[in-house]
Short mmCIF file of C-alpha atoms and ligand atoms in Angstrom, two decimals:
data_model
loop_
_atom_site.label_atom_id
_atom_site.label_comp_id
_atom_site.label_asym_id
_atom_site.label_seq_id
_atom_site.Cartn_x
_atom_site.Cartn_y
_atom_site.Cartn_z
CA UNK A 1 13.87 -10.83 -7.48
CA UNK A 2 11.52 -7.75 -7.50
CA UNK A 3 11.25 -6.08 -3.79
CA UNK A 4 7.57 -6.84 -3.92
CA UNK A 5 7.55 -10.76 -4.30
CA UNK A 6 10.47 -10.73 -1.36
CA UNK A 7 7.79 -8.49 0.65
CA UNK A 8 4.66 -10.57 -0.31
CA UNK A 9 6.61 -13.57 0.29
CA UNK A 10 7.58 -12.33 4.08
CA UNK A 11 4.39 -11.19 4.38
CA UNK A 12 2.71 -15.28 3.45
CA UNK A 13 5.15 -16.38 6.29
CA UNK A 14 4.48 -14.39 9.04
CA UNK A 15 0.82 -14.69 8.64
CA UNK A 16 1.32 -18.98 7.98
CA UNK A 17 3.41 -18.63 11.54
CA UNK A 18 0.82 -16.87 13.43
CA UNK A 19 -1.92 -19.34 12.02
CA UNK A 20 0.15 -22.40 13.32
CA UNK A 21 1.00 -20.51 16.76
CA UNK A 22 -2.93 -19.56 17.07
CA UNK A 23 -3.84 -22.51 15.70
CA UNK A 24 -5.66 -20.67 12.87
CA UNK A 25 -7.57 -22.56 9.77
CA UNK A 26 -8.91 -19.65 8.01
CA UNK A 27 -8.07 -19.31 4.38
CA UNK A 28 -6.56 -16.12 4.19
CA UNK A 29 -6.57 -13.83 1.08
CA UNK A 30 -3.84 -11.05 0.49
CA UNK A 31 -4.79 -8.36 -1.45
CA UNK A 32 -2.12 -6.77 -3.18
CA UNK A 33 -3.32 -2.96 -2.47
CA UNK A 34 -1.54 -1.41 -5.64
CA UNK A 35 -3.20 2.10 -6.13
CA UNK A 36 -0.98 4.81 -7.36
CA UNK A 37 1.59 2.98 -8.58
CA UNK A 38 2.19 2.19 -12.13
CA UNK A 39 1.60 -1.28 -13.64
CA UNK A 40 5.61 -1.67 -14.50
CA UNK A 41 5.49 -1.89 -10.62
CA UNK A 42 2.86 -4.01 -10.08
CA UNK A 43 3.62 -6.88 -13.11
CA UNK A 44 6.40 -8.28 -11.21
CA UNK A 45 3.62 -9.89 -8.82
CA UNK A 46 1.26 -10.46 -11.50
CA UNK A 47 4.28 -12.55 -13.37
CA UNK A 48 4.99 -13.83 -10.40
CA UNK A 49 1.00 -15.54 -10.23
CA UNK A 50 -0.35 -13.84 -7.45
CA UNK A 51 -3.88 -13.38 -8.44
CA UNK A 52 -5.09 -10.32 -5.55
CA UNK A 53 -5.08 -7.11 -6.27
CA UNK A 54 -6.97 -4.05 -5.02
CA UNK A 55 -7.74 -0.41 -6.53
CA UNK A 56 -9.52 2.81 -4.83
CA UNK A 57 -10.30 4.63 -8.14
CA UNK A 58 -12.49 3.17 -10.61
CA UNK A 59 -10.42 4.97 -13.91
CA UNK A 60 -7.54 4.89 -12.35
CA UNK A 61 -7.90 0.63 -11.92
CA UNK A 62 -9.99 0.77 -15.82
CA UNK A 63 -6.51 2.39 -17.35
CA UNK A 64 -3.97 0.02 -15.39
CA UNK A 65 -5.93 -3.05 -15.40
CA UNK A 66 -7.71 -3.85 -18.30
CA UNK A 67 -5.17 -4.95 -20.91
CA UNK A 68 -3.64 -7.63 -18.17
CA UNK A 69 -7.10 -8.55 -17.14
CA UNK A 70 -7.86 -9.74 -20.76
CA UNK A 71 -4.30 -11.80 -20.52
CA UNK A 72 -4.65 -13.21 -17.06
CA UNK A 73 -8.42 -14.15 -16.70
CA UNK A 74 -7.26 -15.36 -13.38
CA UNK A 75 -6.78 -12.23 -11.58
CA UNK A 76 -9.61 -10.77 -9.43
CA UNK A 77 -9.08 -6.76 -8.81
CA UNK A 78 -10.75 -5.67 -5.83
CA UNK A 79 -12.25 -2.00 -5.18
CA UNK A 80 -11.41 -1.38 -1.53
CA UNK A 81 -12.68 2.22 -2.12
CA UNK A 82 -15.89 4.79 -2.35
CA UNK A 83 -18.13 3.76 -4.83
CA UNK A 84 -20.29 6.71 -6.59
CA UNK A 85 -23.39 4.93 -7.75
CA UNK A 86 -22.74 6.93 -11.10
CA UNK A 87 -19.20 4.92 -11.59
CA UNK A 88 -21.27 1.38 -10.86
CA UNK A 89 -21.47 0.46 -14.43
CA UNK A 90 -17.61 1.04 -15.04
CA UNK A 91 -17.11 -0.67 -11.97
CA UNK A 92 -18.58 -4.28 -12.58
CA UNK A 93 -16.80 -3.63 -15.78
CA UNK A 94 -13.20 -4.39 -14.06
CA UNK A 95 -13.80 -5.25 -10.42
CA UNK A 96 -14.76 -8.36 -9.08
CA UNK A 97 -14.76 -7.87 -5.33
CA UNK A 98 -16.76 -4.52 -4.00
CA UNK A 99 -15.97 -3.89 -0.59
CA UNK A 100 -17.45 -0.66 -0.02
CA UNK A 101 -21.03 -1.33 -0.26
CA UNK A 102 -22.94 0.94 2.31
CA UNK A 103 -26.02 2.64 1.25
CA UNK A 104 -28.98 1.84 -0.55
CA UNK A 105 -28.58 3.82 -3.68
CA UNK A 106 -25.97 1.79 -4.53
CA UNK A 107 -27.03 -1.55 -3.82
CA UNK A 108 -29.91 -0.31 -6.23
CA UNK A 109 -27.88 0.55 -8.84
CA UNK A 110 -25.46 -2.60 -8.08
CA UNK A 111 -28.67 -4.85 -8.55
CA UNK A 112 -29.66 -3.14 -11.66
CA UNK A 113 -26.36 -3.62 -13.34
CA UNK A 114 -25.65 -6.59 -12.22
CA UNK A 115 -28.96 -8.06 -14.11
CA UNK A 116 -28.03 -6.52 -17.49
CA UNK A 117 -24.82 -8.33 -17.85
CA UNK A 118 -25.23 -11.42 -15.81
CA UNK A 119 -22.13 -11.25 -13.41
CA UNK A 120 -22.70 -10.99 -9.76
CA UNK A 121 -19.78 -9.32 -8.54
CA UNK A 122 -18.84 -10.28 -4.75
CA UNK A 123 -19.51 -7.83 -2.20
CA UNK A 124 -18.77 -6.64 1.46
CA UNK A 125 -20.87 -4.47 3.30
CA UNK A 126 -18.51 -1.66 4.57
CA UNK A 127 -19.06 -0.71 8.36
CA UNK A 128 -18.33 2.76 10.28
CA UNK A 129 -17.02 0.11 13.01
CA UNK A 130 -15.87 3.15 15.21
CA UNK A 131 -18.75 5.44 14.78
CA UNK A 132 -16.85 8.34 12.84
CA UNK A 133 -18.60 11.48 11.52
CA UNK A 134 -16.59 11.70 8.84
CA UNK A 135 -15.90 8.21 7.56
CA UNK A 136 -17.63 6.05 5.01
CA UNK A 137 -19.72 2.78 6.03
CA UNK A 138 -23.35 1.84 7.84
CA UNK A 139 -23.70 2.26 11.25
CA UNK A 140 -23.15 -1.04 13.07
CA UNK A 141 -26.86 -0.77 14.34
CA UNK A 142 -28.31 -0.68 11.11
CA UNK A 143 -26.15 -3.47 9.55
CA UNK A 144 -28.81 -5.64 9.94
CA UNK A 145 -31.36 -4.37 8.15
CA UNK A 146 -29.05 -3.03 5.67
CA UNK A 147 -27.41 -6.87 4.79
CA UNK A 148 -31.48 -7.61 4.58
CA UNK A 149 -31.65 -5.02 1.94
CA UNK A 150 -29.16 -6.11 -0.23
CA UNK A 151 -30.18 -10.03 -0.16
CA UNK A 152 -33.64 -9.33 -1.33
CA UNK A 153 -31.64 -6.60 -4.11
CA UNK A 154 -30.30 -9.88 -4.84
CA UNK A 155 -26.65 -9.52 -4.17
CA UNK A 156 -23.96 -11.67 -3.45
CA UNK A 157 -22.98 -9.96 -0.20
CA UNK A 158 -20.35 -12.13 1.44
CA UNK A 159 -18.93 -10.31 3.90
CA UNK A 160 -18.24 -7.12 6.23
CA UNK A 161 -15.22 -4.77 5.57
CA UNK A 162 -13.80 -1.96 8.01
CA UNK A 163 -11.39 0.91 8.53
CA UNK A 164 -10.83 1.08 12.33
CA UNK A 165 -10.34 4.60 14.06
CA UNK A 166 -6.58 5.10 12.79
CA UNK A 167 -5.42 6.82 15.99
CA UNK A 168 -6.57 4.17 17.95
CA UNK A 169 -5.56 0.71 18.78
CA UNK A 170 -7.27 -1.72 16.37
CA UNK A 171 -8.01 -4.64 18.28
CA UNK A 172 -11.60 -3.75 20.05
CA UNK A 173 -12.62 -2.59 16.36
CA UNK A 174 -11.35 -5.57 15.06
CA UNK A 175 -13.06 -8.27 17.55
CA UNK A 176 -16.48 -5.45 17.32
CA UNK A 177 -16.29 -6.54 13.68
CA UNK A 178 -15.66 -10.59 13.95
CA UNK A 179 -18.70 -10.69 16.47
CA UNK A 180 -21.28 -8.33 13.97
CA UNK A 181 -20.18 -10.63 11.04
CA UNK A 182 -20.56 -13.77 12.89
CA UNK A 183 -23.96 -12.68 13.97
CA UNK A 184 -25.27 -11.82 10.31
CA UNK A 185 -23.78 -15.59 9.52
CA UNK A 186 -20.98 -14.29 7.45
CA UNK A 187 -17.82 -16.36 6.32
CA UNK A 188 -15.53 -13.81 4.71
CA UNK A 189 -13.82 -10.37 6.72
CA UNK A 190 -12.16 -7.95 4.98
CA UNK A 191 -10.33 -6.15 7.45
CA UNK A 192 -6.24 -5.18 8.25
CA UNK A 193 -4.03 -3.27 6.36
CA UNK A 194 -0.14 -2.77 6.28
CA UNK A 195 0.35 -1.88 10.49
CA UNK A 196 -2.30 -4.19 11.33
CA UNK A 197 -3.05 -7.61 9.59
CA UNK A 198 -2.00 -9.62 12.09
CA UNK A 199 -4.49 -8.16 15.29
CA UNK A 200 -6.66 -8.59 11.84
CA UNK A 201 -5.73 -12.46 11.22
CA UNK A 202 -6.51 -13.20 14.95
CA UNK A 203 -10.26 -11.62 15.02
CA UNK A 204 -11.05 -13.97 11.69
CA UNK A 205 -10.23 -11.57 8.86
CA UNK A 206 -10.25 -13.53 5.48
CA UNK A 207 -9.50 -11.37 3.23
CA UNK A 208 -6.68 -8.96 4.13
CA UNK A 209 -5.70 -5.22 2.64
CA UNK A 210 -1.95 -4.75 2.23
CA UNK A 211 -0.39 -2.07 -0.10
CA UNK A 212 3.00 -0.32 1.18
CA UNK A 213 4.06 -3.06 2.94
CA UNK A 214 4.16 -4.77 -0.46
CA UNK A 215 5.08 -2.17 -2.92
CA UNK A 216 6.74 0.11 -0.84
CA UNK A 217 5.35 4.07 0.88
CA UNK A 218 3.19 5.41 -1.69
CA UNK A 219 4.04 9.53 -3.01
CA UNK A 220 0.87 10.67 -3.18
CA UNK A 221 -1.64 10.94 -0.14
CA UNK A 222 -4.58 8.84 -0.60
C1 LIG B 301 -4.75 2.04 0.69
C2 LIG B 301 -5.68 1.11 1.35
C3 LIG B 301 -5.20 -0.07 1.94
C4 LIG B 301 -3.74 -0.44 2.02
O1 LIG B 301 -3.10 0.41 2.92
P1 LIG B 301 -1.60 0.14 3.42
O2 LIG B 301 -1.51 0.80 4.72
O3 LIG B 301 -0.70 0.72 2.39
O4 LIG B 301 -1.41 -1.33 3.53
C5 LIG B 301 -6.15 -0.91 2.51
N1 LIG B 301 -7.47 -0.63 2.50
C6 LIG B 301 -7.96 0.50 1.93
C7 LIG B 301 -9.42 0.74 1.96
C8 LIG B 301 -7.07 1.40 1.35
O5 LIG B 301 -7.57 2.53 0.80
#
């Protein structure tokens, strides 16, 4: 058996433990985080019928994931990264899941595209959960207003998404994140990655991020 379905597999357990221990009834998604590796790598999961899988680049997921896509109409690919409004077109072309929606320009252009071929794709609302310069998401004091935004764009926004701080301990981010979703009335989280899925699971993430721990340390730095 490929490494990967042994690792997705452990992966399935531990988080089915924790939800008995915790006493957890949240349907919990895996993505499959597969950027930068080649589809050789990744089709042993696919074969294997898991349906989850998540891309950063929009060409990069375009050249890997169309051909299966038209065989497996089961399959949702996710875009877990930035999104220039520019690439939005391409984007609905091959992604299902968006969950790096944070400015208006882009729910404009998301709303526009979305008319012209009749497909809503689903969407999270990215948040700068830790209040970084640097990092990509809306401020959690203008979430709000933002979510507003996008509902009357007409979009199917149906959930938050973060990156915590990564030198920090996730937890605080993680709970910060489970309260601002519950109090916009949200059902789905898309929060935890590889070190952290599991503080994730336990603040009411639904839709989890995991890529090395699946496929193994990726070469290039993303
Ligand atoms: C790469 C990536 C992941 C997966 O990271 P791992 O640590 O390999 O599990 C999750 N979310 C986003 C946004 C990513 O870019």
């Amino acid at each position: 058996m490929h490494q990967s379905i042994i690792n997705f597999t452990n992966i399935q357990n531990s988080i089915k433990e924790n939800q008995e221990k915790t006493n957890n009834k949240n349907n919990i998604k895996i993505i499959a985080v597969s950027k930068t590796f080649e589809i050789s790598h990744i089709n042993p999961l696919v074969e294997y019928g898991h349906t989850d899988f998540g891309e950063n680049k929009v060409q990069e997921a375009i050249e890997k994931w169309s051909d299966i896509k038209l065989k497996n109409q089961n399959l949702s690919l996710h875009l877990v990264g930035r999104l220039q409004s520019n690439k939005t077109k391409l984007a609905l072309k091959i992604f299902d899941y968006i969950h790096s929606l944070d400015n208006e320009k882009l729910a404009n252009k998301i709303s526009e595209e979305q008319k012209k071929i009749d497909k809503k794709p689903k969407l999270f609302i990215q948040v700068n959960v830790g209040n970084e310069d640097q990092k990509s998401g809306v401020n959690p004091n203008k979430l709000k207003s933002f979510y507003k935004y996008c509902i009357n764009k007409n979009l199917d926004v149906i959930g938050t998404m973060c990156l915590p701080p990564i030198s920090e301990d996730p937890e605080k981010y993680f709970m910060r994140m489970n309260y601002l979703n519950k109090d916009l009335g949200l059902n789905e989280l898309s929060m935890g990655m590889s070190a952290d899925f599991i503080s994730a699971i336990d603040n009411n993430a639904t839709f989890i991020r995991v890529g090395s721990k699946i496929f193994g340390e990726r070469k290039k730095k993303f």
